[in-house]
Structure formats: C-alpha cells, structure tokens
PDB file of C-alpha atoms in Angstrom:
ATOM      1  CA  LEU A   1     110.832 109.921 101.825  1.00 56.00           C
ATOM      2  CA  PRO A   2     113.900 108.268 102.743  1.00 56.00           C
ATOM      3  CA  GLU A   3     115.363 111.895 104.083  1.00 60.00           C
ATOM      4  CA  ARG A   4     112.617 111.649 106.454  1.00 59.00           C
ATOM      5  CA  LEU A   5     112.260 108.373 107.846  1.00 63.00           C
ATOM      6  CA  ASN A   6     116.277 108.539 108.666  1.00 63.00           C
ATOM      7  CA  LEU A   7     115.463 111.240 110.892  1.00 59.00           C
ATOM      8  CA  PRO A   8     117.411 110.208 114.372  1.00 63.00           C
ATOM      9  CA  LEU A   9     114.883 110.101 117.392  1.00 64.00           C
ATOM     10  CA  GLU A  10     115.958 111.732 120.597  1.00 62.00           C
ATOM     11  CA  GLY A  11     114.358 110.995 123.735  1.00 61.00           C
ATOM     12  CA  ASP A  12     111.986 108.746 124.363  1.00 63.00           C
ATOM     13  CA  VAL A  13     109.115 107.981 121.474  1.00 61.00           C
ATOM     14  CA  PRO A  14     105.649 107.593 123.166  1.00 60.00           C
ATOM     15  CA  LYS A  15     104.108 103.931 121.605  1.00 65.00           C
ATOM     16  CA  LYS A  16     101.256 106.365 120.515  1.00 66.00           C
ATOM     17  CA  VAL A  17     103.012 107.546 118.222  1.00 68.00           C
ATOM     18  CA  ILE A  18     104.110 104.757 116.893  1.00 69.00           C
ATOM     19  CA  PHE A  19     101.012 102.899 116.790  1.00 72.00           C
ATOM     20  CA  ASP A  20      99.474 106.409 115.151  1.00 77.00           C
ATOM     21  CA  LEU A  21     102.112 106.171 112.515  1.00 76.00           C
ATOM     22  CA  ARG A  22     101.560 102.261 111.960  1.00 76.00           C
ATOM     23  CA  ALA A  23      97.758 102.325 111.828  1.00 79.00           C
ATOM     24  CA  GLU A  24      98.379 106.201 109.153  1.00 80.00           C
ATOM     25  CA  MET A  25     100.638 103.273 107.058  1.00 82.00           C
ATOM     26  CA  THR A  26      99.166 100.220 106.952  1.00 81.00           C
ATOM     27  CA  ASN A  27      96.199 101.298 104.508  1.00 83.00           C
ATOM     28  CA  LEU A  28      98.670 102.625 101.903  1.00 85.00           C
ATOM     29  CA  VAL A  29     100.398  99.195 102.577  1.00 87.00           C
ATOM     30  CA  THR A  30      97.502  97.428 101.785  1.00 87.00           C
ATOM     31  CA  GLU A  31      96.439  99.765  98.841  1.00 89.00           C
ATOM     32  CA  PHE A  32     100.065  98.531  97.357  1.00 89.00           C
ATOM     33  CA  SER A  33     100.162  95.367  97.951  1.00 89.00           C
ATOM     34  CA  HIS A  34      97.059  95.043  95.705  1.00 90.00           C
ATOM     35  CA  SER A  35      98.724  97.186  92.872  1.00 92.00           C
ATOM     36  CA  PHE A  36      98.730  95.511  89.389  1.00 93.00           C
ATOM     37  CA  LEU A  37     102.858  95.437  89.848  1.00 92.00           C
ATOM     38  CA  VAL A  38     103.102  93.903  93.618  1.00 91.00           C
ATOM     39  CA  LYS A  39     101.068  90.796  92.198  1.00 93.00           C
ATOM     40  CA  ASN A  40     102.650  90.466  89.008  1.00 94.00           C
ATOM     41  CA  ILE A  41     105.447  89.796  90.986  1.00 92.00           C
ATOM     42  CA  PHE A  42     104.191  86.932  92.931  1.00 91.00           C
ATOM     43  CA  VAL A  43     102.621  84.791  89.858  1.00 94.00           C
ATOM     44  CA  ASP A  44     105.925  85.148  88.337  1.00 93.00           C
ATOM     45  CA  LEU A  45     107.056  84.381  91.940  1.00 89.00           C
ATOM     46  CA  PHE A  46     104.897  80.999  92.428  1.00 89.00           C
ATOM     47  CA  ASN A  47     104.657  80.859  88.362  1.00 93.00           C
ATOM     48  CA  ASN A  48     101.179  80.749  88.252  1.00 92.00           C
ATOM     49  CA  GLU A  49      98.246  83.353  87.898  1.00 93.00           C
ATOM     50  CA  ASP A  50      95.853  82.068  90.603  1.00 91.00           C
ATOM     51  CA  VAL A  51      97.048  84.666  93.863  1.00 91.00           C
ATOM     52  CA  ILE A  52      96.037  86.524  95.635  1.00 86.00           C
ATOM     53  CA  PRO A  53      97.170  89.068  98.623  1.00 87.00           C
ATOM     54  CA  CYS A  54      96.957  87.301 102.337  1.00 83.00           C
ATOM     55  CA  ASP A  55      94.432  90.502 103.220  1.00 73.00           C
ATOM     56  CA  SER A  56      94.718  88.921 107.079  1.00 70.00           C
ATOM     57  CA  PHE A  57      98.515  90.494 106.596  1.00 75.00           C
ATOM     58  CA  ASN A  58      99.452  93.385 105.048  1.00 79.00           C
ATOM     59  CA  ASP A  59     101.834  95.493 107.909  1.00 81.00           C
ATOM     60  CA  PHE A  60     103.468  98.972 108.034  1.00 83.00           C
ATOM     61  CA  ARG A  61     106.940  97.657 110.906  1.00 80.00           C
ATOM     62  CA  GLY A  62     108.408 100.663 112.364  1.00 77.00           C
ATOM     63  CA  ASN A  63     111.745  98.922 114.778  1.00 77.00           C
ATOM     64  CA  PHE A  64     112.501 102.287 116.872  1.00 75.00           C
ATOM     65  CA  PRO A  65     115.224 102.493 119.731  1.00 74.00           C
ATOM     66  CA  ASN A  66     116.348 100.098 122.524  1.00 66.00           C
ATOM     67  CA  PHE A  67     114.563 101.670 124.587  1.00 53.00           C
ATOM     68  CA  THR A  68     110.740 101.415 123.108  1.00 52.00           C
ATOM     69  CA  GLY A  69     110.826  97.630 123.548  1.00 56.00           C
ATOM     70  CA  LEU A  70     108.885  96.969 120.374  1.00 61.00           C
ATOM     71  CA  ALA A  71     111.331  94.561 118.451  1.00 70.00           C
ATOM     72  CA  THR A  72     110.126  91.298 117.387  1.00 81.00           C
ATOM     73  CA  GLY A  73     111.156  87.617 118.164  1.00 85.00           C
ATOM     74  CA  TRP A  74     112.298  84.467 116.970  1.00 90.00           C
ATOM     75  CA  HIS A  75     109.422  83.789 114.270  1.00 88.00           C
ATOM     76  CA  GLN A  76     108.251  81.865 111.201  1.00 87.00           C
ATOM     77  CA  ASP A  77     105.450  83.185 109.757  1.00 84.00           C
ATOM     78  CA  ALA A  78     103.372  80.371 108.555  1.00 82.00           C
ATOM     79  CA  GLU A  79     103.764  79.371 113.078  1.00 79.00           C
ATOM     80  CA  THR A  80     101.993  83.020 113.646  1.00 72.00           C
ATOM     81  CA  PHE A  81      99.762  82.414 110.700  1.00 73.00           C
ATOM     82  CA  PHE A  82      98.480  79.500 112.505  1.00 73.00           C
ATOM     83  CA  THR A  83      98.876  80.781 115.908  1.00 73.00           C
ATOM     84  CA  LEU A  84      96.449  84.030 114.779  1.00 71.00           C
ATOM     85  CA  GLY A  85      93.794  82.498 113.100  1.00 72.00           C
ATOM     86  CA  HIS A  86      94.969  83.258 109.643  1.00 71.00           C
ATOM     87  CA  LYS A  87      93.024  80.576 107.274  1.00 73.00           C
ATOM     88  CA  ASP A  88      95.851  81.425 104.408  1.00 68.00           C
ATOM     89  CA  TRP A  89      98.580  79.731 106.699  1.00 66.00           C
ATOM     90  CA  LYS A  90      97.603  76.818 105.170  1.00 70.00           C
ATOM     91  CA  ASN A  91      97.779  77.727 101.672  1.00 73.00           C
ATOM     92  CA  SER A  92     101.703  78.208 100.015  1.00 79.00           C
ATOM     93  CA  PHE A  93     102.472  82.259 100.231  1.00 83.00           C
ATOM     94  CA  TYR A  94     105.933  84.394 100.680  1.00 85.00           C
ATOM     95  CA  ALA A  95     106.208  87.787 101.515  1.00 88.00           C
ATOM     96  CA  MET A  96     108.068  90.155 100.688  1.00 91.00           C
ATOM     97  CA  TRP A  97     109.681  93.024 103.204  1.00 90.00           C
ATOM     98  CA  ILE A  98     110.737  96.783 101.381  1.00 90.00           C
ATOM     99  CA  SER A  99     113.236  98.216 103.197  1.00 89.00           C
ATOM    100  CA  LEU A 100     111.668 102.060 103.282  1.00 88.00           C
ATOM    101  CA  ASN A 101     114.967 103.137 104.291  1.00 84.00           C
ATOM    102  CA  ASP A 102     118.441 102.579 104.794  1.00 84.00           C
ATOM    103  CA  ALA A 103     119.428  99.320 107.527  1.00 86.00           C
ATOM    104  CA  ASP A 104     122.642  97.963 108.510  1.00 86.00           C
ATOM    105  CA  GLN A 105     123.542  95.259 111.196  1.00 87.00           C
ATOM    106  CA  ASN A 106     122.258  97.991 114.540  1.00 83.00           C
ATOM    107  CA  ASN A 107     118.603  97.772 113.229  1.00 82.00           C
ATOM    108  CA  SER A 108     117.567  94.915 110.930  1.00 86.00           C
ATOM    109  CA  VAL A 109     116.166  91.774 110.030  1.00 89.00           C
ATOM    110  CA  GLU A 110     117.848  88.375 110.756  1.00 92.00           C
ATOM    111  CA  VAL A 111     117.634  85.276 109.074  1.00 95.00           C
ATOM    112  CA  ILE A 112     118.320  81.462 109.484  1.00 95.00           C
ATOM    113  CA  GLY A 113     119.825  80.319 107.069  1.00 93.00           C
ATOM    114  CA  GLY A 114     118.313  76.846 105.357  1.00 93.00           C
ATOM    115  CA  SER A 115     115.417  76.937 108.373  1.00 93.00           C
ATOM    116  CA  HIS A 116     112.691  76.542 106.934  1.00 92.00           C
ATOM    117  CA  GLN A 117     114.421  72.632 104.459  1.00 91.00           C
ATOM    118  CA  GLU A 118     112.689  70.532 107.459  1.00 87.00           C
ATOM    119  CA  LYS A 119     109.203  71.779 106.349  1.00 88.00           C
ATOM    120  CA  ARG A 120     108.378  72.053 109.933  1.00 87.00           C
ATOM    121  CA  LEU A 121     106.625  74.319 112.027  1.00 84.00           C
ATOM    122  CA  TYR A 122     107.673  75.069 115.207  1.00 85.00           C
ATOM    123  CA  SER A 123     106.644  76.046 118.541  1.00 80.00           C
ATOM    124  CA  GLN A 124     107.460  79.456 118.475  1.00 77.00           C
ATOM    125  CA  ASN A 125     105.846  83.134 119.088  1.00 70.00           C
ATOM    126  CA  TYR A 126     107.218  86.865 117.588  1.00 71.00           C
ATOM    127  CA  SER A 127     106.074  88.270 120.863  1.00 71.00           C
ATOM    128  CA  TYR A 128     109.200  86.627 122.749  1.00 68.00           C
ATOM    129  CA  LEU A 129     111.926  88.970 122.019  1.00 70.00           C
ATOM    130  CA  SER A 130     114.744  87.395 124.374  1.00 73.00           C
ATOM    131  CA  ARG A 131     113.221  83.892 123.393  1.00 80.00           C
ATOM    132  CA  ASP A 132     117.193  82.462 122.155  1.00 86.00           C
ATOM    133  CA  ILE A 133     116.706  79.952 119.211  1.00 90.00           C
ATOM    134  CA  SER A 134     118.473  77.174 121.130  1.00 90.00           C
ATOM    135  CA  ASP A 135     114.975  77.062 123.354  1.00 89.00           C
ATOM    136  CA  ILE A 136     113.070  76.046 119.862  1.00 89.00           C
ATOM    137  CA  SER A 137     115.868  73.788 118.554  1.00 90.00           C
ATOM    138  CA  LYS A 138     119.155  72.604 119.221  1.00 94.00           C
ATOM    139  CA  LYS A 139     119.287  71.990 115.834  1.00 94.00           C
ATOM    140  CA  LEU A 140     118.439  75.294 114.121  1.00 93.00           C
ATOM    141  CA  SER A 141     121.008  76.937 116.600  1.00 93.00           C
ATOM    142  CA  LYS A 142     123.868  75.125 114.685  1.00 95.00           C
ATOM    143  CA  LEU A 143     122.764  77.455 111.553  1.00 96.00           C
ATOM    144  CA  SER A 144     124.339  80.499 110.628  1.00 96.00           C
ATOM    145  CA  THR A 145     122.522  83.599 110.756  1.00 95.00           C
ATOM    146  CA  THR A 146     122.554  86.701 108.306  1.00 95.00           C
ATOM    147  CA  LYS A 147     121.686  90.141 109.832  1.00 94.00           C
ATOM    148  CA  ILE A 148     120.328  91.390 106.616  1.00 91.00           C
ATOM    149  CA  GLU A 149     122.382  95.394 105.657  1.00 92.00           C
ATOM    150  CA  CYS A 150     119.751  96.801 102.941  1.00 91.00           C
ATOM    151  CA  HIS A 151     119.304 100.287 101.012  1.00 91.00           C
ATOM    152  CA  ALA A 152     115.808 102.068 100.610  1.00 88.00           C
ATOM    153  CA  GLY A 153     113.683 100.293  98.245  1.00 90.00           C
ATOM    154  CA  ASP A 154     115.553  96.965  98.561  1.00 93.00           C
ATOM    155  CA  VAL A 155     113.495  93.935  98.556  1.00 93.00           C
ATOM    156  CA  PHE A 156     113.679  90.323 100.110  1.00 93.00           C
ATOM    157  CA  PHE A 157     111.363  87.514 100.192  1.00 92.00           C
ATOM    158  CA  ILE A 158     111.081  84.855 103.168  1.00 91.00           C
ATOM    159  CA  ASP A 159     109.834  81.936 102.770  1.00 90.00           C
ATOM    160  CA  PRO A 160     106.998  81.180 105.458  1.00 88.00           C
ATOM    161  CA  LEU A 161     109.162  78.751 107.385  1.00 90.00           C
ATOM    162  CA  VAL A 162     112.104  80.981 107.589  1.00 94.00           C
ATOM    163  CA  PHE A 163     113.148  81.682 110.770  1.00 94.00           C
ATOM    164  CA  HIS A 164     113.662  85.485 111.594  1.00 92.00           C
ATOM    165  CA  ARG A 165     113.595  88.229 113.525  1.00 90.00           C
ATOM    166  CA  SER A 166     114.155  92.065 114.098  1.00 86.00           C
ATOM    167  CA  VAL A 167     117.527  93.008 115.543  1.00 84.00           C
ATOM    168  CA  THR A 168     117.198  94.948 118.719  1.00 80.00           C
ATOM    169  CA  ASN A 169     117.900  98.027 117.343  1.00 79.00           C
ATOM    170  CA  LYS A 170     121.070 100.068 118.830  1.00 79.00           C
ATOM    171  CA  ASN A 171     121.041 103.257 117.430  1.00 76.00           C
ATOM    172  CA  ASN A 172     118.888 106.585 117.364  1.00 75.00           C
ATOM    173  CA  TYR A 173     117.608 105.835 113.375  1.00 75.00           C
ATOM    174  CA  ALA A 174     114.057 103.252 113.234  1.00 77.00           C
ATOM    175  CA  ARG A 175     113.586 101.113 110.838  1.00 81.00           C
ATOM    176  CA  PHE A 176     111.248 101.457 108.581  1.00 84.00           C
ATOM    177  CA  SER A 177     109.773  98.620 106.469  1.00 87.00           C
ATOM    178  CA  CYS A 178     106.112  97.329 104.587  1.00 89.00           C
ATOM    179  CA  ASP A 179     105.016  93.372 104.653  1.00 87.00           C
ATOM    180  CA  MET A 180     102.791  92.184 102.497  1.00 88.00           C
ATOM    181  CA  ARG A 181     101.869  88.213 101.455  1.00 87.00           C
ATOM    182  CA  TYR A 182     100.318  86.368  98.644  1.00 88.00           C
ATOM    183  CA  CYS A 183      98.972  82.913  98.379  1.00 87.00           C
TER     184      CYS A 183
END
C-alpha cells in the first residue's frame, strides 16, 4: 500500500477521482476505528474503559498537490464538531491521525504548539485555507508552528483544541492519512 500511495501525480487530478477514493476508503476507516486494537489505545489514553468512537467523524484524507485546492485551513477539531452540529463536541475526545504514506514539510500537517492551553474555542473554519492565524488571534500568531514529518504508519494524537492545518502540497505526491476520534 505505501508504494501505491507514493506514486507521483501528473497533470490535473479530477476531483471526482479524489472524492470517489475518499468514499471508498471511509468505510474501511470506520471499520478500523471500531476495532478492539484502536479502542484499547483510547482506553489507555483516557485511562477509562468507557470510551466510544465519535461515529460522526472518521475520515480518509488526501492532501493532493496544490493544483487541486483541497488543503484544510487553520482549525480546532472541537470547533469543527460544534460548527457541523456533531454532538460529540461536548465530550472529551482526541483525534488519532495515521499517516498512510510518508509526509514531509512540503505536504504535511502543521500544528501550533501550546494552542490548546487556553482551553478556548476560537471562531474559525477549516475551509478558509488562505486565512492567516493572526486573523483568528494575534496571541496565537506569536506561538511557534511545527510541520510534521512522518513515515507510513506513524500515528499522532491531537487534542481537540490544538490549532492545525494541512500544508499546501507543493510537490507531485499526495499525502494520505486516516483520521478517527474517540470520546
């Protein structure tokens, strides 16, 4: 799978191909998120047996080269849940982001270190790719950012209040990942 996911993309990738791939993979991600293996990771993380998958949000993601325009802007997962009307925003939850192929600073995820420490939801929307973090908060714009570098199979846990975004992909390789949440 990593070899197939690391093939270079050339020319224009029709959005239909991207959305068909996402639709096909979403059921696999949901099935995986319900496995005992994944649940036990979250049982350990929360130190609580009473955890459940946030079924309103399991996702397969593709960060395609810049020409597709499908990157995600600065956001907090808790705010996204709230805005989209998912009941799980009221619960404690964590996201588990799994890289399915290698990612570097040219096609990765960028996080703002310490952005969760104020325990505050900000007014923002993940679809505003070009929105600068200083438009959301001058205080947040002073915090350092990190672009994650990872290999296929690497796993990251994201607090629902941490600001993060997709790095606009500047190469010919898509970055694929799955994203699941437990509360």
